[in-house]
PDB file of C-alpha atoms in Angstrom:
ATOM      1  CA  UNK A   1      25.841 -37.782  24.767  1.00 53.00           C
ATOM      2  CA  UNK A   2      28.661 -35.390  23.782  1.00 49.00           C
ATOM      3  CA  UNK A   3      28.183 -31.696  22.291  1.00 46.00           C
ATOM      4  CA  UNK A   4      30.258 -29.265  20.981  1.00 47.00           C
ATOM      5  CA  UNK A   5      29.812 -25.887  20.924  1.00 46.00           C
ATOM      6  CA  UNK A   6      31.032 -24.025  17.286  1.00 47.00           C
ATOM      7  CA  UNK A   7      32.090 -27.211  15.589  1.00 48.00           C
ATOM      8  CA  UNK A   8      33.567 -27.280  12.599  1.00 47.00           C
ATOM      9  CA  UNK A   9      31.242 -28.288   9.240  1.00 47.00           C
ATOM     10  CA  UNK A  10      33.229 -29.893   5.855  1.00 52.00           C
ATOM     11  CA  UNK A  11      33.670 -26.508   4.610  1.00 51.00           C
ATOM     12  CA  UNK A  12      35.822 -25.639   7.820  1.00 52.00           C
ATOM     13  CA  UNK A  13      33.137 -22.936   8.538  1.00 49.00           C
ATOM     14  CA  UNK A  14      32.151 -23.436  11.955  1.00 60.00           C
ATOM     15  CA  UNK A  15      28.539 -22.281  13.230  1.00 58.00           C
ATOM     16  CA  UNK A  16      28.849 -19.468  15.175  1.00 67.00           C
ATOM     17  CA  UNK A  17      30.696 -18.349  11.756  1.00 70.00           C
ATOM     18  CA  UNK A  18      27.723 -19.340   9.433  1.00 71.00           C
ATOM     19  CA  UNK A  19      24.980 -18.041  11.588  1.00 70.00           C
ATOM     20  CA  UNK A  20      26.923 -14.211  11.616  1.00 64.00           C
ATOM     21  CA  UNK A  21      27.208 -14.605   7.756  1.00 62.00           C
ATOM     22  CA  UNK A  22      23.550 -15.370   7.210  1.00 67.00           C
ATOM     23  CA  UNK A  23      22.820 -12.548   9.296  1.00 61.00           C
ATOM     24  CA  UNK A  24      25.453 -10.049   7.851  1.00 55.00           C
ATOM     25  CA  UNK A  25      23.425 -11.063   3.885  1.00 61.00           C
ATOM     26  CA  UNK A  26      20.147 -10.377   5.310  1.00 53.00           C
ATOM     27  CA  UNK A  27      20.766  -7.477   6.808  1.00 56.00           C
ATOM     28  CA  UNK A  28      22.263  -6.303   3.652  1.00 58.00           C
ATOM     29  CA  UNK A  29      19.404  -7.547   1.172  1.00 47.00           C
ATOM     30  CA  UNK A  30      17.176  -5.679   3.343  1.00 46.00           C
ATOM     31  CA  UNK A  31      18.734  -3.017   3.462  1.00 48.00           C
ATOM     32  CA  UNK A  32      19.164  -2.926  -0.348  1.00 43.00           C
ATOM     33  CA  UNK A  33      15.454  -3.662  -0.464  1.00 43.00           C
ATOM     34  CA  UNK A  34      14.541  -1.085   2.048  1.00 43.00           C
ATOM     35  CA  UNK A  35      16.357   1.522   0.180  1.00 41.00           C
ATOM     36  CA  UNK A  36      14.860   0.371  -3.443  1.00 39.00           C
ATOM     37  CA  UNK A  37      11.984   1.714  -4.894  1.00 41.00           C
ATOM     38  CA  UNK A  38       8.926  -0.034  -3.945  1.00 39.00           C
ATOM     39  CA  UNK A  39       6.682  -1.700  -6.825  1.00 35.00           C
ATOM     40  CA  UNK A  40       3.079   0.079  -7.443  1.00 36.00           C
ATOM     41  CA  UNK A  41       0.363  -2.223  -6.039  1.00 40.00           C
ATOM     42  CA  UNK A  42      -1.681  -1.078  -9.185  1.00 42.00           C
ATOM     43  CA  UNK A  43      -0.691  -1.205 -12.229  1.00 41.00           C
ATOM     44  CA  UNK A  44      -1.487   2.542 -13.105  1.00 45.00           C
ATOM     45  CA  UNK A  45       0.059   3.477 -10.174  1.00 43.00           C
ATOM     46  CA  UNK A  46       3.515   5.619 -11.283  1.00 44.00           C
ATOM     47  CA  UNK A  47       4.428   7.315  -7.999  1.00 49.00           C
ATOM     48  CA  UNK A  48       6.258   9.492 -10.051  1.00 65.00           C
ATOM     49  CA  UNK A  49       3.992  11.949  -9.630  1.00 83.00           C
ATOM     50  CA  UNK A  50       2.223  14.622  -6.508  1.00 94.00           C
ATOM     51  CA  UNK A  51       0.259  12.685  -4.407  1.00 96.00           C
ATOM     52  CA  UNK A  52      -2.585  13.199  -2.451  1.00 97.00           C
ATOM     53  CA  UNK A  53      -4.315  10.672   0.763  1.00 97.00           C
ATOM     54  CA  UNK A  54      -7.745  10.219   1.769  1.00 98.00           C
ATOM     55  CA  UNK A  55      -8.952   8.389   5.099  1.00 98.00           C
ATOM     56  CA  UNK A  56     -11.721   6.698   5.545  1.00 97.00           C
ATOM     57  CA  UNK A  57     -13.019   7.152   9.067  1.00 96.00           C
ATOM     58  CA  UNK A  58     -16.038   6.671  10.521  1.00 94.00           C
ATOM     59  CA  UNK A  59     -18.168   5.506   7.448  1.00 95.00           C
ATOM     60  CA  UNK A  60     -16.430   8.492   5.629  1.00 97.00           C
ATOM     61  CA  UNK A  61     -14.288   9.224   3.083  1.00 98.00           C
ATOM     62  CA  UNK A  62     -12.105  12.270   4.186  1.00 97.00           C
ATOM     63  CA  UNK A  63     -12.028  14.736   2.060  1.00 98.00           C
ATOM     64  CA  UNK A  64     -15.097  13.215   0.474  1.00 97.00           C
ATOM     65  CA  UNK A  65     -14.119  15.296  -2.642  1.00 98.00           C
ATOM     66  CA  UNK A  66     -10.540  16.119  -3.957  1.00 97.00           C
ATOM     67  CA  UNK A  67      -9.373  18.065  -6.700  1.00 97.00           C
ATOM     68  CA  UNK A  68      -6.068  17.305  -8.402  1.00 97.00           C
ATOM     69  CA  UNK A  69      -4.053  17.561 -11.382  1.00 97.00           C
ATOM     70  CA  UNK A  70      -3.376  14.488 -13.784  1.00 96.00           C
ATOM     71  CA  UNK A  71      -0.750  12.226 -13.186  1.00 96.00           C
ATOM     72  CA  UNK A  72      -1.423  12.888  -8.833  1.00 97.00           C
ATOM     73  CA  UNK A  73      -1.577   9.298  -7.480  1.00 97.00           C
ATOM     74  CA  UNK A  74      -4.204   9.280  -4.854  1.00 98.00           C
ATOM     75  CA  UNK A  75      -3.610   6.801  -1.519  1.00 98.00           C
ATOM     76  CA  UNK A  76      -7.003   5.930   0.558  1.00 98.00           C
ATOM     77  CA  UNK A  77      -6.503   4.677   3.977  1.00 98.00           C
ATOM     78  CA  UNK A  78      -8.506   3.193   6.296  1.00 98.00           C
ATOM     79  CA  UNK A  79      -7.896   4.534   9.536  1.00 97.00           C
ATOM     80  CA  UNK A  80     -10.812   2.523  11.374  1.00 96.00           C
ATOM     81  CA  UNK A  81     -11.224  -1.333  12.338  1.00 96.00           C
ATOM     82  CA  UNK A  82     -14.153  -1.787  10.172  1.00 96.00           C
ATOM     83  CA  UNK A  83     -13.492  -2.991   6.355  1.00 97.00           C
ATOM     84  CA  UNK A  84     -13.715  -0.583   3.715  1.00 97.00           C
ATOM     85  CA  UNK A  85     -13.563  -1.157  -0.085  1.00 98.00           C
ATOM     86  CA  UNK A  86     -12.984   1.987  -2.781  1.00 98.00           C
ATOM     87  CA  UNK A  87     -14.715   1.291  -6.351  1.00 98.00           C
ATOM     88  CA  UNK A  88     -14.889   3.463  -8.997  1.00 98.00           C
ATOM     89  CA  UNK A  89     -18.592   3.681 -10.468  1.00 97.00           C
ATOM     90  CA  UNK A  90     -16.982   3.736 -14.209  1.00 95.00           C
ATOM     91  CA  UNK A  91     -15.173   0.575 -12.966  1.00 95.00           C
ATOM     92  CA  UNK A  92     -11.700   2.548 -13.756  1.00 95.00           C
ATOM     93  CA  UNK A  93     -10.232   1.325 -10.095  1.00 97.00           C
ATOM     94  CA  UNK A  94     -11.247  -1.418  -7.368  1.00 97.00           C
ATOM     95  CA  UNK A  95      -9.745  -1.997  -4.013  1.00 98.00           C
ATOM     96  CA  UNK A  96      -9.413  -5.121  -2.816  1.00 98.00           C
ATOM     97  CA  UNK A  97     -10.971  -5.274   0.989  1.00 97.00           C
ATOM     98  CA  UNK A  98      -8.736  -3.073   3.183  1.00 98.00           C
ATOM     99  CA  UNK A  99      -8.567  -3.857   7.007  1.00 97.00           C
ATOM    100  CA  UNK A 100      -7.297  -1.329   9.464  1.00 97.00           C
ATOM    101  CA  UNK A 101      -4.296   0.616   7.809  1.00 97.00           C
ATOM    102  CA  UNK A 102      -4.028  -0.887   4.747  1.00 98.00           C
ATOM    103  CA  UNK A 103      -4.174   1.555   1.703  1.00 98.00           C
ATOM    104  CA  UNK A 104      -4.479   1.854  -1.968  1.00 98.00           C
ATOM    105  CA  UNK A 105      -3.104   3.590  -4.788  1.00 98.00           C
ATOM    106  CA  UNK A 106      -4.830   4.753  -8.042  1.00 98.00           C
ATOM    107  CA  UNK A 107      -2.645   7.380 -10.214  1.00 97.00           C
ATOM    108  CA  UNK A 108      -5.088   9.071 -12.159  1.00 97.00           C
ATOM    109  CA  UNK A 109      -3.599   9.840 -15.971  1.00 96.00           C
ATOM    110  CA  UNK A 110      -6.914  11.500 -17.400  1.00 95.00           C
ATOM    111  CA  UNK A 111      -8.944  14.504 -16.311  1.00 96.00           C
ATOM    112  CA  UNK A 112     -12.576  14.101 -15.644  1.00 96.00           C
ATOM    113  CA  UNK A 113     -15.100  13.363 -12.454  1.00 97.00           C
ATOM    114  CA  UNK A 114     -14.071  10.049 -10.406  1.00 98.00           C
ATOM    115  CA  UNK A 115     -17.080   9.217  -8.025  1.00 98.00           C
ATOM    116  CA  UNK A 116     -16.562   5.940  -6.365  1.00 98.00           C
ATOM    117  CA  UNK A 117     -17.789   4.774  -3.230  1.00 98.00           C
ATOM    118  CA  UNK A 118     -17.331   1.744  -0.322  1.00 97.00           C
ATOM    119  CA  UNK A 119     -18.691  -1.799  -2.143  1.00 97.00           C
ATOM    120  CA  UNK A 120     -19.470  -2.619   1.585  1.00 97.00           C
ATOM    121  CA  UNK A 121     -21.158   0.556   2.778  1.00 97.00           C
ATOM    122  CA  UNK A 122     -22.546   2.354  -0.420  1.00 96.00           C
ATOM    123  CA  UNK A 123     -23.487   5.306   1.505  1.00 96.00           C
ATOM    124  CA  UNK A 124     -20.072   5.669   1.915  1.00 97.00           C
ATOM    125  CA  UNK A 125     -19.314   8.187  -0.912  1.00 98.00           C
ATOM    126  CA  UNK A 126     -16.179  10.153  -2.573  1.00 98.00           C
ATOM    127  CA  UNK A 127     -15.027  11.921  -5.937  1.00 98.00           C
ATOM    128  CA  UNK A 128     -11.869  13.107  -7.315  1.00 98.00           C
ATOM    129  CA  UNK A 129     -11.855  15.413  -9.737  1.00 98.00           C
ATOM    130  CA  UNK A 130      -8.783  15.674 -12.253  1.00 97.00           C
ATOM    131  CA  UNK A 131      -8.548  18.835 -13.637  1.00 96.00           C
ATOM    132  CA  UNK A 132      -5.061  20.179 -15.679  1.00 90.00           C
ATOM    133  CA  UNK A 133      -3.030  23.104 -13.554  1.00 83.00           C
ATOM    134  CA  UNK A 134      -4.084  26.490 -15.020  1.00 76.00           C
TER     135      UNK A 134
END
């Protein structure tokens, strides 16, 4: 058996040459992708706006209650191994199941009381209130 080492291919390319230009375009589309706006994973979700985080640690949401102003998106994140869920009681917003460090996002438009709480521990229990700057 006979190999060569950077032979050539029918567009006179060899390897070595195609493997640095693959490399060279990813880089660049991830870099293009890095530096690019990310999409909302909610709908409703503008990150345009201020933005406020809440943990959830140790069977608590902390702060357990927030004030903000309209148009804040709000990021939960759970900081421990157990799962934690985050559903509005109105039904306005619903997490999917969040494992350890995953988040979610929820820009709230509208002033008013937000209680939600964890689908998988309901003890677990927050608000947000939305109120307009004075």
């Amino acid at each position: 058996m006979h190999f060569v080492a950077n032979q050539e291919t029918p567009s006179g390319v060899g390897c070595k040459s195609q493997s640095v230009l693959r490399a060279l375009t990813l880089t660049i589309l991830f870099t293009v992708l890095a530096s690019a706006p990310c999409l909302a994973e909610d709908a409703n979700n503008a990150g345009a706006g201020p933005v406020a985080t809440v943990s959830m640690d140790h069977n608590t949401f902390i702060p357990g209650e927030i004030t903000v102003v309209p148009g804040t998106t709000v990021t939960w994140v759970n900081k421990e191994a157990m799962p934690h869920t985050v559903v509005d009681l109105n039904k306005g917003f619903q997490s999917k199941t969040l494992a350890k460090d995953a988040s979610f996002s929820f820009t709230f438009a509208t002033a008013g009381d937000y209680d939600y709480l964890c689908s998988i521990h309901p003890n677990m229990k927050g608000k947000v209130i939305v109120k307009p700057a004075s």
